[in-house]
Coordinates of C-alpha atoms in Angstrom, one line a residue:
X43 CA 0.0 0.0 0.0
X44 CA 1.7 3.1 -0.7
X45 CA 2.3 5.8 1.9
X46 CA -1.0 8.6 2.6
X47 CA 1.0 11.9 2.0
X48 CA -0.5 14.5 4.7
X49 CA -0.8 17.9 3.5
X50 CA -0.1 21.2 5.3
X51 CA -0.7 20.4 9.2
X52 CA -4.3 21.9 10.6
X53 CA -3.8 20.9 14.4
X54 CA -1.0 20.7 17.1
X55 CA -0.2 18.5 19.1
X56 CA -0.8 17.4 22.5
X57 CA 2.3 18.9 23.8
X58 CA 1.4 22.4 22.5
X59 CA -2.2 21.6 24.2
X60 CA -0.9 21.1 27.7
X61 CA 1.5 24.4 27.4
X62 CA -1.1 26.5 26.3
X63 CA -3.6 25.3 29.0
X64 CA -1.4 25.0 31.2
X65 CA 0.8 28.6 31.0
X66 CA -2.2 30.8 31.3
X67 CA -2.1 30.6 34.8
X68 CA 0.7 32.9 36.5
X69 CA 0.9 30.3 39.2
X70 CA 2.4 27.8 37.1
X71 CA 5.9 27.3 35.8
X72 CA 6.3 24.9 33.1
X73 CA 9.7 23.2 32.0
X74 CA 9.2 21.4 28.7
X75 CA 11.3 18.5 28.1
X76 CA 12.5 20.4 25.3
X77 CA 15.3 21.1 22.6
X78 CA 15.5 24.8 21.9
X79 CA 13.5 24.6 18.8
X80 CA 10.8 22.6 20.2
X81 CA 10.4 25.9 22.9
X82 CA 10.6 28.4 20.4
X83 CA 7.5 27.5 18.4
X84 CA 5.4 27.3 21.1
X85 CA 6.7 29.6 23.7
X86 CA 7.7 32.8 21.2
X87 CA 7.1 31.8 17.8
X88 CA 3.6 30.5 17.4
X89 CA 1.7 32.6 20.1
X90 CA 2.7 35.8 18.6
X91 CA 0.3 35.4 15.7
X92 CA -2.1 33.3 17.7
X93 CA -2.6 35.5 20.4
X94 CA -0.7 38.9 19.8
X95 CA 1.4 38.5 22.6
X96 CA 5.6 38.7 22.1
X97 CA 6.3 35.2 24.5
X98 CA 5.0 33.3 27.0
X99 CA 6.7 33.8 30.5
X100 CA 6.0 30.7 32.7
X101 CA 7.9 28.2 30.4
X102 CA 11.3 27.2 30.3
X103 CA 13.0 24.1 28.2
X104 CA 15.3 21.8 29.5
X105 CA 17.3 22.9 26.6
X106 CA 17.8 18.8 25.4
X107 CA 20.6 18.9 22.9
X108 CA 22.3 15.1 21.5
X109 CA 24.4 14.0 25.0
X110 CA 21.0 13.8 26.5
X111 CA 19.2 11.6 23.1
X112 CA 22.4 10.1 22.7
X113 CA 22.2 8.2 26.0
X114 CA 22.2 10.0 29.5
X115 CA 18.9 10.6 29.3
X116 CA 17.1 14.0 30.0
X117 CA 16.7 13.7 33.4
X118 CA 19.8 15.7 34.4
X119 CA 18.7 18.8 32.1
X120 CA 15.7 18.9 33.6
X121 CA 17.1 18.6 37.0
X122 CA 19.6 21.8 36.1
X123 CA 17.0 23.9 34.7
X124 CA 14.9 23.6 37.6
X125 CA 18.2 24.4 39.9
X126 CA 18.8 27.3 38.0
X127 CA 15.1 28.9 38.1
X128 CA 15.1 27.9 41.8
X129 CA 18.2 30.0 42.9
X130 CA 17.6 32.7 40.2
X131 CA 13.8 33.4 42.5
X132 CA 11.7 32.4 39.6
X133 CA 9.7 29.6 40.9
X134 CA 8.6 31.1 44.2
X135 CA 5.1 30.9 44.9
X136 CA 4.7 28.6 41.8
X137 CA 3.7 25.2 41.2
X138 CA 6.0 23.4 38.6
X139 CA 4.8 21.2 36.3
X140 CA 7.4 19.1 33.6
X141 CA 5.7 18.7 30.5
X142 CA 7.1 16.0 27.8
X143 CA 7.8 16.4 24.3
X144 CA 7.6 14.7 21.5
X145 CA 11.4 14.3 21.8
X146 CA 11.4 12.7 24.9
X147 CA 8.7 10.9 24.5
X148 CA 10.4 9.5 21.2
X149 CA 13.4 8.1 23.8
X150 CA 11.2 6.8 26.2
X151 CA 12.2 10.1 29.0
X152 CA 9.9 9.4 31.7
X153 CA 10.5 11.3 34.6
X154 CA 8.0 10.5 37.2
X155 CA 10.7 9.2 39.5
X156 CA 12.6 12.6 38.9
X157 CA 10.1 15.0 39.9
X158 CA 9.7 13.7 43.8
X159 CA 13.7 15.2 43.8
X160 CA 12.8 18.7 42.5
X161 CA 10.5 21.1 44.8
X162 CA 7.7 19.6 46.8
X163 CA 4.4 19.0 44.9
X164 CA 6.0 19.0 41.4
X165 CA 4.7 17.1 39.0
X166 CA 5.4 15.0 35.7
X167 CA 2.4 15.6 32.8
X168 CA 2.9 13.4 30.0
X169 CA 1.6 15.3 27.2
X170 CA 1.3 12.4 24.5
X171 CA 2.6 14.4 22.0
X172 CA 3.4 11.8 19.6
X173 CA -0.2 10.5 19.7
X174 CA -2.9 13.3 20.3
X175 CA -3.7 16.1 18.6
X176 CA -4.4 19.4 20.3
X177 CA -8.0 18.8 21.1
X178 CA -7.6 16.2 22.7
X179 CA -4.6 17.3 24.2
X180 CA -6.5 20.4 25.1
X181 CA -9.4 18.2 26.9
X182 CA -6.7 16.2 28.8
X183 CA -5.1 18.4 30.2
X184 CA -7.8 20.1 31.8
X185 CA -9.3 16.6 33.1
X186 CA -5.8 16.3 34.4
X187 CA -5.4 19.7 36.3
X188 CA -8.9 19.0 38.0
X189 CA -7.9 15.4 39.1
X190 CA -4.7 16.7 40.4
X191 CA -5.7 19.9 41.7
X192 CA -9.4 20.3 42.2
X193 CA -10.8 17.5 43.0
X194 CA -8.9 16.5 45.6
X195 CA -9.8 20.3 47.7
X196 CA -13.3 20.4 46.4
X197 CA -15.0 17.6 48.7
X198 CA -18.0 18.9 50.2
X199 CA -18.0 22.2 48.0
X200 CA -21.7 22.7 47.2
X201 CA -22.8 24.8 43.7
X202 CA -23.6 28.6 44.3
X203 CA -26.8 29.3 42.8
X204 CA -27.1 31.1 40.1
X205 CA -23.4 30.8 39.5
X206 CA -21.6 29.7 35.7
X207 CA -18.4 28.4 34.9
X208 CA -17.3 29.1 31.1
X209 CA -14.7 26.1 30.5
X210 CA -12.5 26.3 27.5
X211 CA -10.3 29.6 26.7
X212 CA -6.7 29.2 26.1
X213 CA -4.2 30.0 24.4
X214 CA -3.9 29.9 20.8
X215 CA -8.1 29.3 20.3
X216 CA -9.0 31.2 16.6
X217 CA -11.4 34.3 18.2
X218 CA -11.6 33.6 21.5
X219 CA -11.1 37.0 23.2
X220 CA -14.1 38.2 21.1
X221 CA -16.1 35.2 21.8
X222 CA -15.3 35.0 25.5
X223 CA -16.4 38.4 26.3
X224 CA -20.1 38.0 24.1
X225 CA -20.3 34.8 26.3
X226 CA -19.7 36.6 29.1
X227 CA -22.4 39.2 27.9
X228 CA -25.0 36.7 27.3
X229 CA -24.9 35.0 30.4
X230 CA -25.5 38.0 32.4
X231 CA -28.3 39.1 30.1
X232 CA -30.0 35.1 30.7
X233 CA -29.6 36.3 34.7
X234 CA -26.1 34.2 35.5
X235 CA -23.3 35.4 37.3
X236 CA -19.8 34.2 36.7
X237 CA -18.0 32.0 38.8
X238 CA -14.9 31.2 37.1
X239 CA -13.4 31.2 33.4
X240 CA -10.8 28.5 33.1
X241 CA -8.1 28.6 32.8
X242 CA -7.8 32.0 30.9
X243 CA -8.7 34.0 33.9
X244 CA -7.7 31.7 36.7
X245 CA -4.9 30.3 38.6
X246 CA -4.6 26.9 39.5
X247 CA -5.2 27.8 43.1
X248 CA -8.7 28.7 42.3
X249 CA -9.3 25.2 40.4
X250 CA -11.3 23.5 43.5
X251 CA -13.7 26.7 42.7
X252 CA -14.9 24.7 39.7
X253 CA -16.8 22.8 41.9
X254 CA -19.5 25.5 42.9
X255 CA -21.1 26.7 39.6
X256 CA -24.2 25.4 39.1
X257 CA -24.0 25.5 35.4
X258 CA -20.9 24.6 32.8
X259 CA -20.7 26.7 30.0
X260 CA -18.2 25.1 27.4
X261 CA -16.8 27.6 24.4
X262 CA -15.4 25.3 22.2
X263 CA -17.3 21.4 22.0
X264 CA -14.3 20.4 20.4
X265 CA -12.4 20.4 24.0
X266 CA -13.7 21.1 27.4
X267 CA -16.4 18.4 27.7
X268 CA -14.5 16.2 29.5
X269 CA -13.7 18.3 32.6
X270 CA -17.7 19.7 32.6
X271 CA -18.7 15.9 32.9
X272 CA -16.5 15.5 35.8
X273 CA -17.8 18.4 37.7
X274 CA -21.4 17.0 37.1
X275 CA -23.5 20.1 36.8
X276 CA -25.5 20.7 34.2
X277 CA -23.4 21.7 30.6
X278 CA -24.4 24.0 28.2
X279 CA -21.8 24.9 24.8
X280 CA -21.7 28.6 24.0
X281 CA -23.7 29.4 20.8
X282 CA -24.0 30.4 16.9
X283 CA -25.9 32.1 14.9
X284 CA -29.7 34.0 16.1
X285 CA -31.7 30.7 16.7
X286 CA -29.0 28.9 18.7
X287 CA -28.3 31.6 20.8
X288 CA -32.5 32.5 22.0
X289 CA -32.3 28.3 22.7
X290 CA -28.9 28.8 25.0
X291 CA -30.5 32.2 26.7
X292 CA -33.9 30.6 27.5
X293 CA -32.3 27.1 28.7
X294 CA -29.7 28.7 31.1
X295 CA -32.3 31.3 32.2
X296 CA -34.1 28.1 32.8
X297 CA -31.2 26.2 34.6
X298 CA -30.7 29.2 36.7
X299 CA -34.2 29.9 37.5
X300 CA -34.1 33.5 35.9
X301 CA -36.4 32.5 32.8
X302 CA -38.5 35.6 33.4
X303 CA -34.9 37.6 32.5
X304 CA -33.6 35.4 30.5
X305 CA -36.9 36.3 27.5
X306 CA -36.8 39.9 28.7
X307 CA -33.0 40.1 27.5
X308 CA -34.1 38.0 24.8
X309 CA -36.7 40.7 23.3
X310 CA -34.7 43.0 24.2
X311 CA -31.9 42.0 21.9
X312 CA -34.3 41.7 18.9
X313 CA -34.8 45.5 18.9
X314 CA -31.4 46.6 19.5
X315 CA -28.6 45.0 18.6
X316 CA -30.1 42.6 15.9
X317 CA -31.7 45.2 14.5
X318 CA -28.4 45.4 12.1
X319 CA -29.7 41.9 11.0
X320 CA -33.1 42.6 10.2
X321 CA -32.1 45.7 8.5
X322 CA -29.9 44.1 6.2
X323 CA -32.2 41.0 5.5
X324 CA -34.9 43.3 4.1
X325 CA -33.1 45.4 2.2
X326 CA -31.7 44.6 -1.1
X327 CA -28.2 43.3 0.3
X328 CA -31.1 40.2 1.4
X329 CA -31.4 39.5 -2.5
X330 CA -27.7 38.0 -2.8
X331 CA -27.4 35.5 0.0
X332 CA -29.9 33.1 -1.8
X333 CA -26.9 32.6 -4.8
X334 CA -23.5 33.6 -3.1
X335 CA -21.8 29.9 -1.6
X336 CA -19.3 29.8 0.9
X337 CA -16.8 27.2 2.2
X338 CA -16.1 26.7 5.8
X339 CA -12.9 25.6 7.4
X340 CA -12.8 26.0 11.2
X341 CA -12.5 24.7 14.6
X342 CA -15.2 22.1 15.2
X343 CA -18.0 24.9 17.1
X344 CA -17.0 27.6 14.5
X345 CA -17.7 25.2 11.4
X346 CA -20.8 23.8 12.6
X347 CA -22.1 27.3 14.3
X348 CA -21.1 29.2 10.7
X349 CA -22.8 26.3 9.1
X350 CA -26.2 26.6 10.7
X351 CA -26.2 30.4 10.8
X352 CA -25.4 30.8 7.3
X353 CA -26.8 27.7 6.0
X354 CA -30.0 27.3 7.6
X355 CA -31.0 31.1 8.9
X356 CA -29.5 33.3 5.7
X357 CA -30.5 30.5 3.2
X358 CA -27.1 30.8 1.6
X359 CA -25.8 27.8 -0.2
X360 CA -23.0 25.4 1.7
X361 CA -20.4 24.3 -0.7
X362 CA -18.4 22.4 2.0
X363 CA -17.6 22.0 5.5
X364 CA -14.4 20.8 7.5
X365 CA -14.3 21.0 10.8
X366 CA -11.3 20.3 13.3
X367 CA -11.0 18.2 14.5
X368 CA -11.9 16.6 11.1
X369 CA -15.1 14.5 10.7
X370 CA -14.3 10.9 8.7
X371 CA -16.6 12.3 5.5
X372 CA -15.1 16.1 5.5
X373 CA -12.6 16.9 2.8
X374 CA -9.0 16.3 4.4
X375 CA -6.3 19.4 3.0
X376 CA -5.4 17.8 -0.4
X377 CA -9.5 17.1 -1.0
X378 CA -9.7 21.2 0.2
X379 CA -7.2 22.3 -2.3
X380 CA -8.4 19.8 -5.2
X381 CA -11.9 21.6 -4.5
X382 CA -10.8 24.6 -5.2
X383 CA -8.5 24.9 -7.7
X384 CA -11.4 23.2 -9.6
X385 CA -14.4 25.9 -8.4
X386 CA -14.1 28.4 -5.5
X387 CA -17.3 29.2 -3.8
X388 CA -17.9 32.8 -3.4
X389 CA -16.7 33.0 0.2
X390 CA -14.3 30.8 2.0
X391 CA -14.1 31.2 5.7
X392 CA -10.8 29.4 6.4
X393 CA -7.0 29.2 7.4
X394 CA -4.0 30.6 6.0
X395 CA -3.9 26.6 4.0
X396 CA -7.1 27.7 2.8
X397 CA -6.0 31.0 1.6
X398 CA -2.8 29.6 -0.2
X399 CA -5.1 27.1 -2.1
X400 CA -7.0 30.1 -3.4
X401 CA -4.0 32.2 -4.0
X402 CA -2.5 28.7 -6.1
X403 CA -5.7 28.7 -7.9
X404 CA -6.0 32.7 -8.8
X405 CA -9.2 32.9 -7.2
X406 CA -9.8 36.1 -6.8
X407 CA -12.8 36.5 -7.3
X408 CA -13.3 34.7 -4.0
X409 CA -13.2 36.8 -0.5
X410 CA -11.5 35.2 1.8
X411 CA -12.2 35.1 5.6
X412 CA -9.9 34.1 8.4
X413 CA -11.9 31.9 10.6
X414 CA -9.1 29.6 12.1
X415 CA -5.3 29.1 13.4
X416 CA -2.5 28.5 11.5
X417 CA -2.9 31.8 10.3
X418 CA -0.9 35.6 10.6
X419 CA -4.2 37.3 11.9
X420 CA -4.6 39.1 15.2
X421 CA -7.8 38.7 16.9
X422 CA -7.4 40.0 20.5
X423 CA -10.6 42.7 19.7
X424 CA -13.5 41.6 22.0
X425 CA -15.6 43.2 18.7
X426 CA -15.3 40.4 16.2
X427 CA -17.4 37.8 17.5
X428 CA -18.7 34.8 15.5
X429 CA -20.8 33.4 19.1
X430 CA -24.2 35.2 20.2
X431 CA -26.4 37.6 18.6
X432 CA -23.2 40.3 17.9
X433 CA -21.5 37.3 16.1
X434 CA -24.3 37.0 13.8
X435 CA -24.4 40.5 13.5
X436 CA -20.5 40.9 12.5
X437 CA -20.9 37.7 10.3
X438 CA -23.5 39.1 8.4
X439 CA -21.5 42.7 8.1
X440 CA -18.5 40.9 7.3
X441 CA -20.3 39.3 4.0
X442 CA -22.2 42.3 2.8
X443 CA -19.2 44.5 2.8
X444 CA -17.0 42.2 1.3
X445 CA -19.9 41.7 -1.1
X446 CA -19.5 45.1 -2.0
X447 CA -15.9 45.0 -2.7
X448 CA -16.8 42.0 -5.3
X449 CA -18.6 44.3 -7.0
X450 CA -16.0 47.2 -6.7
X451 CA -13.4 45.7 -7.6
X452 CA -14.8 44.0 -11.1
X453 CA -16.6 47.2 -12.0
X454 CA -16.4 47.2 -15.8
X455 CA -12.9 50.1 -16.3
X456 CA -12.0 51.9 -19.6
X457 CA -8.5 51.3 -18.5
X458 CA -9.5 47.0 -18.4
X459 CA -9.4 47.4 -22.1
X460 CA -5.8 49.2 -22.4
X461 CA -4.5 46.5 -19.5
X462 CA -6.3 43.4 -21.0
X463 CA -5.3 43.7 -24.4
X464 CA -2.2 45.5 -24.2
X465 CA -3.9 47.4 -27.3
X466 CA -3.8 51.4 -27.3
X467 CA -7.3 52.7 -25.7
X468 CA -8.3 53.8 -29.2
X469 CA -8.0 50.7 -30.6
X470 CA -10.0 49.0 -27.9
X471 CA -12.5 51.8 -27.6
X472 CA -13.2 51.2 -31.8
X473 CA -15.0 48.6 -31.4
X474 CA -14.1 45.8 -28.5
X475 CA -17.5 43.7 -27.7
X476 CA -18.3 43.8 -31.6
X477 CA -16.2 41.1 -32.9
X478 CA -18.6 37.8 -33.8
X479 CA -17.6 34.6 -31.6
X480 CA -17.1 31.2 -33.2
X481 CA -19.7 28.9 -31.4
X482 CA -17.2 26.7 -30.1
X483 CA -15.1 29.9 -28.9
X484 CA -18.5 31.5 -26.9
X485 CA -19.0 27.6 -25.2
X486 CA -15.8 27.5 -24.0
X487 CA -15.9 31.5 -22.4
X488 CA -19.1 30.3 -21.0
X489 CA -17.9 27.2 -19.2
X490 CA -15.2 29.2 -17.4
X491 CA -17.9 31.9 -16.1
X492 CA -19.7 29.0 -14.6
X493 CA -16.7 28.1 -12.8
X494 CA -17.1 32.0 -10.7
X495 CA -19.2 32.8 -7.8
X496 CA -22.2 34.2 -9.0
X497 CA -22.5 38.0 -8.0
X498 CA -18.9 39.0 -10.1
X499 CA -19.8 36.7 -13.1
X500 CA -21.4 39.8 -15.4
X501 CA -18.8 41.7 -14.3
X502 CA -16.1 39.0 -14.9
X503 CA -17.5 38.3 -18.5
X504 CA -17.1 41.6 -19.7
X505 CA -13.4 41.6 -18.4
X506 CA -12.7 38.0 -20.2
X507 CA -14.4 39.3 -23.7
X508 CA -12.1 42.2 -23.9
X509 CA -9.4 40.7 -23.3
X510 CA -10.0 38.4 -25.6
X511 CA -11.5 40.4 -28.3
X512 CA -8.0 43.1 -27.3
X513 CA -6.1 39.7 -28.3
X514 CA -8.0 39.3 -31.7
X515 CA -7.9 42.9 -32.6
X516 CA -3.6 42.8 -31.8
X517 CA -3.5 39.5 -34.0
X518 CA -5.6 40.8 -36.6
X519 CA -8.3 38.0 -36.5
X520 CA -11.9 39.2 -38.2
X521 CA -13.6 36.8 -35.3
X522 CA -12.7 35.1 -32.2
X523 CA -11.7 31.1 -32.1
X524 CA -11.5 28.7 -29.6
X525 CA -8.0 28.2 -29.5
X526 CA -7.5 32.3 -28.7
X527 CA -10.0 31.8 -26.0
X528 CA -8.3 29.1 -24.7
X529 CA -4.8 31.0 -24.9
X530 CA -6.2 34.1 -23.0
X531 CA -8.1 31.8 -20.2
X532 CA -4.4 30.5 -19.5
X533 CA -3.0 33.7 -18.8
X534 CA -3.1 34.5 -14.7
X535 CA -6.0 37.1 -14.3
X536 CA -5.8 40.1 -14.7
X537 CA -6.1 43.5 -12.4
X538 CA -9.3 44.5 -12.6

């Protein structure tokens, strides 16, 4: 059987999951069993796209170089680093945790045995790097830092009424600032009051506090379940689009016992702030979603939430859907890129992998929209939502204006002609649009159009006949043939 090539990476792994969980509370220190590089990427490199910040500060590497693979083992570089942040005052008031990499996990390091030598209470997380990806990595962890840290102090600790935990924000999630703070906004409209948000805006000291919410409010299903089923109150997932979100309101104000509050925030939402939604639905921007596709690539809850809000509430057509993690009938990367180099949807909410297919392909006549990590995009604005009633306002503002740059940017130019044919404008302007089409030449201009997103296709066609008829005119041809037409639909696209 030959070998499945994987294409361009969409997920970490489960030793970037544990750091990233793990390093957003101060109270930690990490040392990765690391090499340098391993601790670069996801200490410095990575999180400077993924969350706008220049480095995280509560990691350290071990700093594994070949003595260590070669056959002392790591536990000696791990037992110098933590000597050296011990005496240097860094670890004071911290609780160390030693995270493995896929390096040491590839030699077998296993340094439960070391840890009982280093500062009392430290202890050895084995990140399975080799074998999970982040999501799971991401749920893990969390499982792991209430079984080691919660759990134990929690006995007895009886829920606070009216009290929510929001379970899931960490670092390197696509949107999350944005997304957090409408969660955050929503509960308090349903009547809830927060209890905690871990781990973003916790320390691990406060992790037994997980115990007296009386409701779980997950941001992400792809990670977070897990640790809401072992606290055992009831678990709601933050939601998408107009629909979902009324359902989440009315169930937590029911949860809660604040329904009363919960439909008064409700109705109240519905005159102000989706009145942008309304607004734009009955005006003529309403006429386009019917015929403009889009393609979704994003974190499991962003794919399906976009999915439903555009899908079934806008009416607007679904070319395809890939969530992460990855569902066993969504198109994998090479089945994303095949898709569209052959026909881009009008919209493709996506990844920087999903931008370089389109940029392979020349599709621009496609608007692209960040929706997911690996990507250079900040998003540490809490005014870009994609969860609650403002995401599906900013969703829907995010398609009509780029709808409007569609049409902008393939308005119909005198200059086209000059640029297209590379034929003086008098030339052009003499009689460009007049020259008769063989039959075979107007099928094969007419085939290519279909390939386009709807709204730019007039546009589009009157930008492929001049250049085409600009091509006839320079060759001297009294009519266009399908071999010219097939020469000028080769050439990259032009500017428009």
């Amino acid at each position: 059987m030959p070998p499945t090539i994987i294409r361009d990476l969409s997920d970490t792994s489960g030793y970037w999951a544990a750091v990233w969980t793990m390093c957003c509370m101060p109270d930690i220190h990490v040392i990765c069993d690391a090499p340098i590089g391993c601790f670069n990427l996801v200490a410095t490199a990575v999180p400077d796209y993924t969350d706008a910040i220049p480095h995280i500060e509560n990691i350290t590497p071990s700093v594994m170089t070949e003595q260590e693979v070669g056959g002392q083992g790591t536990g000696p570089a791990v037992k110098r680093t933590y000597e050296q942040l011990r005496d240097t005052g860094v670890l004071a008031g911290k609780q160390v945790i030693v995270v493995s990499t896929a390096e040491s996990e590839m030699i077998g390091s296993d340094l439960t045995d070391l840890v009982k030598q280093l500062q009392a209470g430290t202890e050895f997380y084995y990140s399975n790097s080799l074998s999970e990806d982040e999501w799971a990595g991401r749920d893990r962890v969390l499982r792991w830092l209430w079984q080691h840290y919660g759990a134990p102090h929690a006995a007895g600790a009886a829920p606070t009424p009216g009290t929510v935990n929001i379970i899931g924000p960490t670092y390197g999630c696509f949107n999350s600032p944005a997304d957090l703070e409408e969660l955050k906004r929503l509960i308090a409209g349903a009547g809830g009051q927060i209890n905690l948000v871990y781990p973003f805006e916790a320390t691990l000291a406060d992790t037994p506090r997980l115990a007296k919410a009386q409701v779980n409010v997950v941001l992400y299903k792809e990670f977070g379940l897990g640790l809401a089923g072992e606290l055992g109150q009831p678990t709601l997932t933050a939601p998408f689009g107009m629909r979902d979100t009324s359902a989440f309101v009315r169930e937590l104000g029911r949860q809660l016992g604040t329904a009363e509050q919960a439909e008064a925030f409700i109705a109240h939402e519905k005159k102000t702030t989706l009145q942008a939604v309304w607004d734009l639905w009955r005006g003529p921007q309403g006429d386009w979603f019917g015929t403009t596709d889009v393609g979704i690539v994003a974190g499991r809850a962003h794919a399906e939430g976009l999915r439903r809000f555009l899908g079934d509430e806008l009416g607007m057509p679904i070319a395809f859907v890939s969530g992460r993690p990855r569902l066993p009938d969504e198109p994998d990367n090479e089945a994303l890129r095949q898709r569209l180099h052959k026909k881009a949807p009008a919209f493709v909410f996506g990844s920087i992998n999903e931008r370089i297919y389109l940029s392979e392909a020349g599709a621009k006549y496609t608007s692209f929209i960040p929706s997911a990590f690996p990507g250079p995009v900040v998003r540490r604005s809490v005014g870009t939502p994609f969860v609650g009633y403002r995401g599906a306002v900013y969703i829907i503002q995010e398609i009509v204006n780029r709808l409007y740059d569609a049409l902008f940017n393939f308005l119909p130019l005198d200059s086209a002609y000059a640029k297209g044919a590379g034929a003086p404008m008098a030339a052009a302007a003499g009689g460009a649009g007049n020259l008769p089409w063989q039959p075979e030449a107007r099928a094969l201009l007419d085939a290519a159009l279909e390939q386009l997103p709807f709204i730019p296709r007039i546009s589009a066609s009157r930008q492929l006949q001049m250049q085409v008829e600009g091509a006839a005119r320079q060759r001297g041809l009294a009519e266009v043939t399908p071999d010219l037409v097939e020469q000028v639909l080769a050439q990259p696209p032009a500017a428009g």
